[in-house]
Amino acid sequence: MNWSEPQDFREWLSRLFSLRVILLAIAVYSLALAELRFDWVEQMLGAYLARTNSHRPQSGAIWEKGKDTLTARKTLEQIVTDRESTQRLARGAETLSEIAEALVPSHGVMVSAAHFRDLYLELPAAVAGDIASPFELLRIQSSGRWERTYFRKFGRSIKIFLLDMENRVLRELTVPPDLLGRLQQRQDFSQGVLEDFPHLKNRIYRAGRFFEALADQPEEIRRSILPAPERILALSRPITRVGVSDEALTGFVDIGLEFESEGKTMVMVLQARDWAVWRLRLDLEAAAPPLPEETEIDTGGTL
Amino acid sequence: MSFAFGLLRKLRLLFYLSVLFAGIAAAAAVGLFFVVLEELPKIPHPLSRIIETPPTEIFAADGQRVMVLGGREAVPLSRVSHHFINAVIATEDHRFWDHHGIDKLRTLKALYVTFFEPGKIQGASTITQQLAKNLFFSFERSWLRKFKEMLVAVQIESSYSKEEILEAYVNQIAFGVGAYGIEQAAHIFFGVPAADLTLSEAALLAGLPKSPTRYNPYRHFERARQRQRIVLIRMADVGYVPPEDARTAAQQELVLEPLRSSARSGSYFLDLVIDSLETQYGAQVVYHGGLKVFTTLDPQLQAWAVASVQDGLATLDGELGVLKAEADRRPQGALAAVETRSGAVKAMVGGRDYAETEYNRAVYSQRLPGSGFKPFVYYAAFETENLHPATVAVDRPVRIPVVGARDWEPQNFSRRYRGPMILKRAFTQSVNTIAAQIVEQAGPDAVIQAAQKCGIQSPLSPVYSVALGTSGVSPLEMASAFATFATGGIRHDPFWIQRVEDAYGHVLEERIVSGRKSLNPEITYQVVDMMQAVIENGTGEVIRRLGFRLPAAGKTGTTNDFRDAWFTGFTPTLSCSVWVGFDREDGLRDRNGRGVTGGRGAAPIWADFMKRAFEGEPAREFPVPDNIRFTAVDPRTGKPAGPSDPGAVQVALRPGQTPDGRILGSPALLPPGFDRRQEAP
């Protein structure tokens, strides 16, 4: 089709108002009107953007804030998890050494006063007495203010805080590393014979001889060797042999009591004051030397 | 005819150019769309996620919430006054319910104004666009940012209902004075929930987001009211309220809720809490973790502390002749109050006005305590030299040789010398020459040790002048260290956070209140007894004159040229230290050139605070250790005096100590005419 410029006004008008132009104008006008009325461009754009939303970056102030919140939550969750796991271990602990092992330097653990008392009563009397005097605990307990007990690791020691309801310290106890070592060494009832314990096997006495010598000692020495004889009496089993360690650790010497229980040989290890043990050993060895390793077990000694 | 043809040709050219331009613009827009598409942010789902950040809340010791950090107090749209919703829509975007994120007519008009009316810029952002901008974009002005904002607004409209958009919007608007979201704003400005806002209140609040600082009703009330009237007119124009209701609302009296004084007055304390939390957990956890922080702050004591400091400083302004307008010439003050039996910080004022200066002088300033340090000096001498309050010393010129420096020649405040007197008298009258002789005998190291045992942690120089407080300390340190005297020698470190929990109530940390036996209780009591005498008849007797009657002990402190004025004192339960002075190196002198001492500048603030704090409380005496006995002595000779002797002074003595007139110092130091054998056989 050849294009030529209109030559007169009529031709201008006829071209301007031709059907094609009018239809085009109506179409354009309708589109514009429809856009103004129905926002179809925005609708289409919006729908497209919504569909592609998941592929776009999490950028902008709100996402940054969200990331901060997420990181903060994770950090807090980690702190809480760490604390709670230690706390759970402490609450489920059946011995004080379990709590000591669970402690980490960053935070302590809290248990009830009653739980601490139970753990304390489970300790050998010598160790318990070195942590706190039972009379002191009685005094604090009778004040009616002792509610909770807080354990915290300080270097190689452990501090135990007896607290009231407002977290005020009623008494602060320190368990130094050596005492901690004695706590962790403690193995009341282990299956085996005295010879299984290298530090006990050099000095093994017949139980009868041992307890006779013990009975001849003054009360102070007897109590320093066996501060709680009721616990041994409560075994209701005949003690067969007694092993005495050659080594003293921070003023204490291990003593092993061997006994039979339900067809098994068991050993109970106790801690005794070293000076008292030396005295007892003098009497024991003056009367008769320790049993040689191959000596047959004499089951005559009972308690 | 040819003219008409020419015109038609030009019109035709214009038409084709327009079509071409529109085509290019459309192509450019499509191209730009695909270019920026990758950069557009992902929109969270649901949109309410924006208000899910849990706030960190800080509580006072009585459980009152004193601060909220981060987080938003969001409310559903159903709990927002319809007046406010209408006001916001009428003001910000009256075609909100009709458009799809972009108000095209308004945008065209704004473009026209921007291009063809030089110097004018008209905004056309819809509520959805504003929401998109606040959530995802910076406040940088650029065409590209505007284009992205429009696209995000369109997507928001396609993804969420109008109600959801409006709810998100009203919950994140900034209203100024720390108010974000309508619920918080309604509480802060009018003390009501968002649901209860009246038309008048709603219109005022709806006017603020345009410029929260410019229309801040606490600072520019009339300007804010003017803006409120514009909002009401818009509401009437749009048809949301009848014109007469708008007029009535415009004339209604508006009573603003006072800005929460406890939070403001405790701002120095709260800063300290936030600093500690940030050190412990990091800023991210503090501002986004939703912690619950239980502090030791006593809001009532705090309010009284602020009032006492401000009243005291206002009085001092008058005495110094300083005008209120001369902000930088006015003296500053600080106060720290500590519970003696735990170390819990109960109140803290770090300056005269937090809005003026946020520097916390109660904790971070290191000011010389002057004679306020003498309790440590006397304690050290009593402990290491077995001196006692009845030991006699001579107030006389003193020259103490210092290796490698000029001899130290301390002067008394009064520049006079009063001859022999017992140490208790020397302490209550704050005699510097005797304190100097004591430190010469005991040695500066003993003094430093005593101060450190009490809890002073700032570095102290091992020089003789340490006796007169020449090493800087903070009011919090002083209050805490004096608390060690109040408890008979049991030291508690100061603390301000009792417990921290996460948003679900798991305990992250809790304070164990542990005291350490630091001082000998009997010697401590001897010092406390002397400090009580300071208040009864010494340099701090203004405390009694001002009406504080309960048993208390304390010590004034004033430094060279009156640069620092201190009073630190305690009852058996509360220890408080007050410092007054200039931030710069100026002295406190009144209009007559007379210097302001601790007794004059700081003690009145202390007395005022303690009077308020202990109103109605019973008198609690300081417990006297079993071995302490009291004896009346002659204050000049230190020898026993009869109970009826006028001027006899009661002193507290430990076992083995007798008031025998023993004289401090070596004979070589005694002044001529004072025969040791005659005076102290």
XYZ file of N, CA and C in Angstrom, chain A residues 3 5-9 12 35-36 39 42-43 45-50 53 56-63 65 68-69 71-73 75-76 79-80 83-84 110 148 150 163 167-169 172, chain B residues 5 8-9 12 33 37-38 40-44 49-50 52-54 72 98-100 104 135-136 151 154-155 158-159 281 284-285 288-289 291 339 341-342 502 506-508 510-514:
282
model
N 1.794 4.992 0.692
C 1.382 5.990 1.680
C 1.553 7.358 1.080
N 0.548 11.681 1.711
C 0.027 12.674 2.652
C -1.345 13.138 2.167
N -2.313 13.316 3.052
C -3.631 13.840 2.607
C -3.446 15.203 1.952
N -4.201 15.392 0.881
C -4.014 16.619 0.122
C -4.980 17.696 0.536
N -6.072 17.309 1.127
C -7.033 18.350 1.535
C -7.629 18.005 2.900
N -8.403 18.947 3.365
C -8.939 18.834 4.710
C -9.909 17.658 4.861
N -8.092 14.559 5.282
C -7.597 14.499 6.677
C -8.674 13.918 7.596
N -7.752 -0.127 32.775
C -6.616 -0.089 33.707
C -6.934 0.822 34.895
N -7.512 1.997 34.554
C -7.857 2.917 35.646
C -8.902 2.306 36.578
N -7.285 -1.857 37.382
C -5.864 -2.039 37.734
C -5.302 -3.344 37.177
N -1.443 -3.727 37.213
C -0.922 -4.026 38.564
C -1.270 -5.456 38.979
N -2.504 -5.845 38.585
C -2.927 -7.208 38.969
C -2.015 -8.248 38.339
N 1.047 -7.750 37.124
C 2.389 -7.647 37.695
C 2.448 -8.303 39.066
N 1.447 -7.980 39.860
C 1.390 -8.495 41.234
C 1.344 -10.006 41.252
N 0.523 -10.547 40.374
C 0.384 -12.006 40.333
C 1.710 -12.646 39.929
N 2.364 -12.012 38.926
C 3.660 -12.554 38.490
C 4.684 -12.496 39.619
N 4.719 -11.344 40.263
C 5.690 -11.181 41.350
C 5.404 -12.153 42.492
N 4.130 -12.327 42.802
C 3.779 -13.251 43.893
C 4.228 -14.664 43.537
N 7.917 -15.031 43.974
C 8.381 -14.543 45.292
C 9.450 -15.440 45.910
N 13.205 -14.989 45.124
C 13.891 -13.703 45.345
C 14.621 -13.689 46.688
N 15.580 -12.766 46.813
C 16.423 -12.773 48.032
C 15.693 -12.232 49.251
N 16.104 -12.750 50.415
C 15.548 -12.239 51.667
C 16.359 -11.011 52.059
N 16.077 -9.909 51.350
C 16.844 -8.698 51.621
C 15.909 -7.609 52.134
N 16.505 -6.596 52.704
C 15.693 -5.492 53.215
C 15.636 -5.507 54.727
N 15.187 -4.364 55.259
C 15.224 -4.136 56.709
C 14.524 -5.239 57.501
N 13.346 -5.636 57.016
C 12.573 -6.588 57.820
C 13.248 -7.958 57.858
N 13.874 -8.318 56.726
C 14.573 -9.607 56.713
C 15.823 -9.571 57.577
N 16.199 -7.792 60.162
C 15.716 -7.888 61.545
C 15.344 -9.340 61.859
N 18.414 -11.244 62.480
C 18.933 -10.939 63.826
C 18.142 -11.727 64.873
N 16.835 -11.740 64.680
C 15.983 -12.444 65.647
C 16.307 -13.935 65.648
N 19.115 -15.391 64.695
C 20.434 -15.640 65.304
C 20.336 -15.528 66.827
N 19.617 -14.494 67.280
C 19.478 -14.304 68.735
C 18.792 -15.511 69.352
N 17.768 -16.009 68.674
C 17.051 -17.181 69.206
C 17.957 -18.392 69.283
N 21.199 -18.408 69.484
C 22.190 -18.221 70.553
C 21.560 -18.558 71.903
N 20.360 -18.032 72.099
C 19.695 -18.276 73.386
C 19.369 -19.754 73.569
N 22.392 -21.515 74.696
C 22.686 -21.244 76.119
C 21.742 -22.072 76.995
N 20.454 -22.015 76.635
C 19.456 -22.715 77.442
C 19.696 -24.225 77.403
N 22.658 -25.114 79.547
C 22.337 -24.996 80.977
C 21.415 -26.124 81.414
N 20.417 -26.359 80.571
C 19.428 -27.359 80.996
C 20.008 -28.759 81.026
N 21.817 -25.688 89.969
C 21.034 -25.478 91.182
C 20.265 -26.758 91.478
N 17.705 -23.828 98.567
C 18.338 -24.332 97.353
C 19.854 -24.418 97.550
N 23.495 -24.253 95.275
C 24.069 -23.898 93.983
C 25.514 -24.376 93.919
N 21.590 -21.681 99.799
C 20.881 -20.421 99.550
C 19.513 -20.389 100.204
N 18.060 -16.165 97.196
C 19.412 -16.438 96.690
C 20.507 -15.842 97.558
N 20.192 -15.532 98.785
C 21.253 -15.063 99.687
C 22.004 -16.282 100.191
N 23.321 -16.146 100.243
C 24.149 -17.282 100.642
C 24.110 -17.449 102.155
N 28.807 -20.843 102.461
C 29.556 -21.137 101.238
C 30.556 -22.239 101.556
N -3.121 23.091 7.498
C -2.366 21.875 7.136
C -1.100 21.738 7.960
N -1.979 20.630 11.345
C -2.300 19.193 11.362
C -1.030 18.349 11.266
N -0.097 18.838 10.430
C 1.150 18.078 10.309
C 1.892 18.015 11.645
N 0.180 15.753 13.933
C 0.470 14.369 13.567
C 1.859 13.958 14.061
N 11.887 -3.581 34.669
C 11.204 -4.547 35.545
C 12.020 -5.837 35.649
N 13.952 -7.167 38.847
C 13.190 -8.309 39.385
C 14.039 -9.146 40.351
N 15.299 -9.370 39.955
C 16.174 -10.209 40.780
C 16.522 -9.544 42.106
N 14.454 -7.494 43.768
C 13.299 -7.246 44.643
C 13.325 -8.213 45.829
N 12.957 -7.721 46.979
C 13.015 -8.609 48.152
C 11.867 -9.599 48.172
N 12.152 -10.730 48.802
C 11.106 -11.724 49.026
C 10.175 -11.169 50.110
N 8.901 -11.395 49.930
C 7.955 -10.873 50.927
C 7.582 -11.994 51.906
N 7.696 -11.711 53.197
C 7.441 -12.791 54.166
C 5.974 -13.196 54.194
N 4.485 -11.444 60.303
C 5.817 -11.796 60.761
C 6.600 -10.561 61.196
N 6.257 -9.421 60.587
C 6.999 -8.203 60.900
C 6.838 -7.798 62.349
N 6.581 -9.995 64.858
C 6.803 -11.149 65.725
C 8.079 -11.086 66.549
N 8.887 -10.046 66.340
C 10.124 -9.953 67.113
C 9.772 -9.757 68.587
N 10.202 -10.691 69.450
C 9.824 -10.519 70.846
C 10.633 -9.390 71.490
N 7.529 -5.210 69.084
C 6.403 -4.320 68.821
C 5.190 -4.824 69.578
N -9.583 1.377 47.134
C -9.894 1.214 45.707
C -8.694 0.803 44.854
N -7.501 1.245 45.226
C -6.371 1.008 44.319
C -5.728 -0.363 44.573
N -4.751 -0.656 43.717
C -4.055 -1.936 43.857
C -2.588 -1.692 44.206
N -2.740 5.849 40.795
C -2.172 6.362 39.539
C -2.457 7.845 39.327
N 9.313 -1.602 55.323
C 9.730 -2.983 55.572
C 11.003 -3.378 54.833
N 11.176 -2.817 53.634
C 12.251 -3.376 52.805
C 13.317 -2.392 52.339
N 6.685 -1.777 42.808
C 6.506 -3.190 42.444
C 6.196 -4.036 43.682
N 2.695 -3.484 44.759
C 1.767 -4.218 43.897
C 1.713 -5.691 44.313
N 2.862 -6.242 44.616
C 2.882 -7.655 45.033
C 2.155 -7.836 46.369
N -1.382 -7.971 45.846
C -1.836 -9.225 45.233
C -1.823 -10.380 46.222
N -1.019 -10.256 47.271
C -0.837 -11.387 48.176
C -1.670 -11.285 49.458
N 25.708 -11.070 76.622
C 25.012 -11.849 75.585
C 25.208 -11.327 74.154
N 22.884 -8.437 69.628
C 21.849 -9.122 68.852
C 20.832 -9.812 69.774
N 21.347 -10.489 70.779
C 20.455 -11.194 71.716
C 19.662 -10.182 72.531
N 17.058 -8.470 70.031
C 16.173 -9.323 69.223
C 15.816 -10.634 69.902
N 16.353 -10.844 71.091
C 16.182 -12.160 71.712
C 14.976 -12.285 72.625
N 14.547 -11.063 75.799
C 14.932 -11.424 77.175
C 13.959 -10.804 78.178
N 21.763 -1.407 98.570
C 21.269 -2.147 99.736
C 22.479 -2.777 100.424
N 22.910 -5.117 102.737
C 23.039 -6.544 103.045
C 23.137 -7.422 101.797
N 23.065 -6.799 100.613
C 23.188 -7.614 99.405
C 24.094 -6.993 98.349
N 14.906 -16.165 79.252
C 14.587 -15.999 77.837
C 13.077 -15.798 77.705
N 12.948 -19.612 80.622
C 14.121 -20.379 81.053
C 15.122 -19.425 81.686
N 15.623 -19.800 82.830
C 16.567 -18.924 83.526
C 17.940 -19.006 82.863
N 18.437 -17.844 82.444
C 19.767 -17.803 81.820
C 20.833 -17.493 82.861
N 21.105 -16.111 87.256
C 20.494 -15.495 88.426
C 21.591 -15.153 89.418
N 21.385 -14.105 90.124
C 22.413 -13.589 91.010
C 22.419 -14.357 92.326
N 23.586 -14.790 92.720
C 23.767 -15.383 94.034
C 24.308 -14.269 94.932
N 23.577 -13.956 95.970
C 23.981 -12.843 96.834
C 24.924 -13.366 97.903
N 26.188 -13.116 97.646
C 27.199 -13.694 98.520
C 28.040 -12.582 99.142
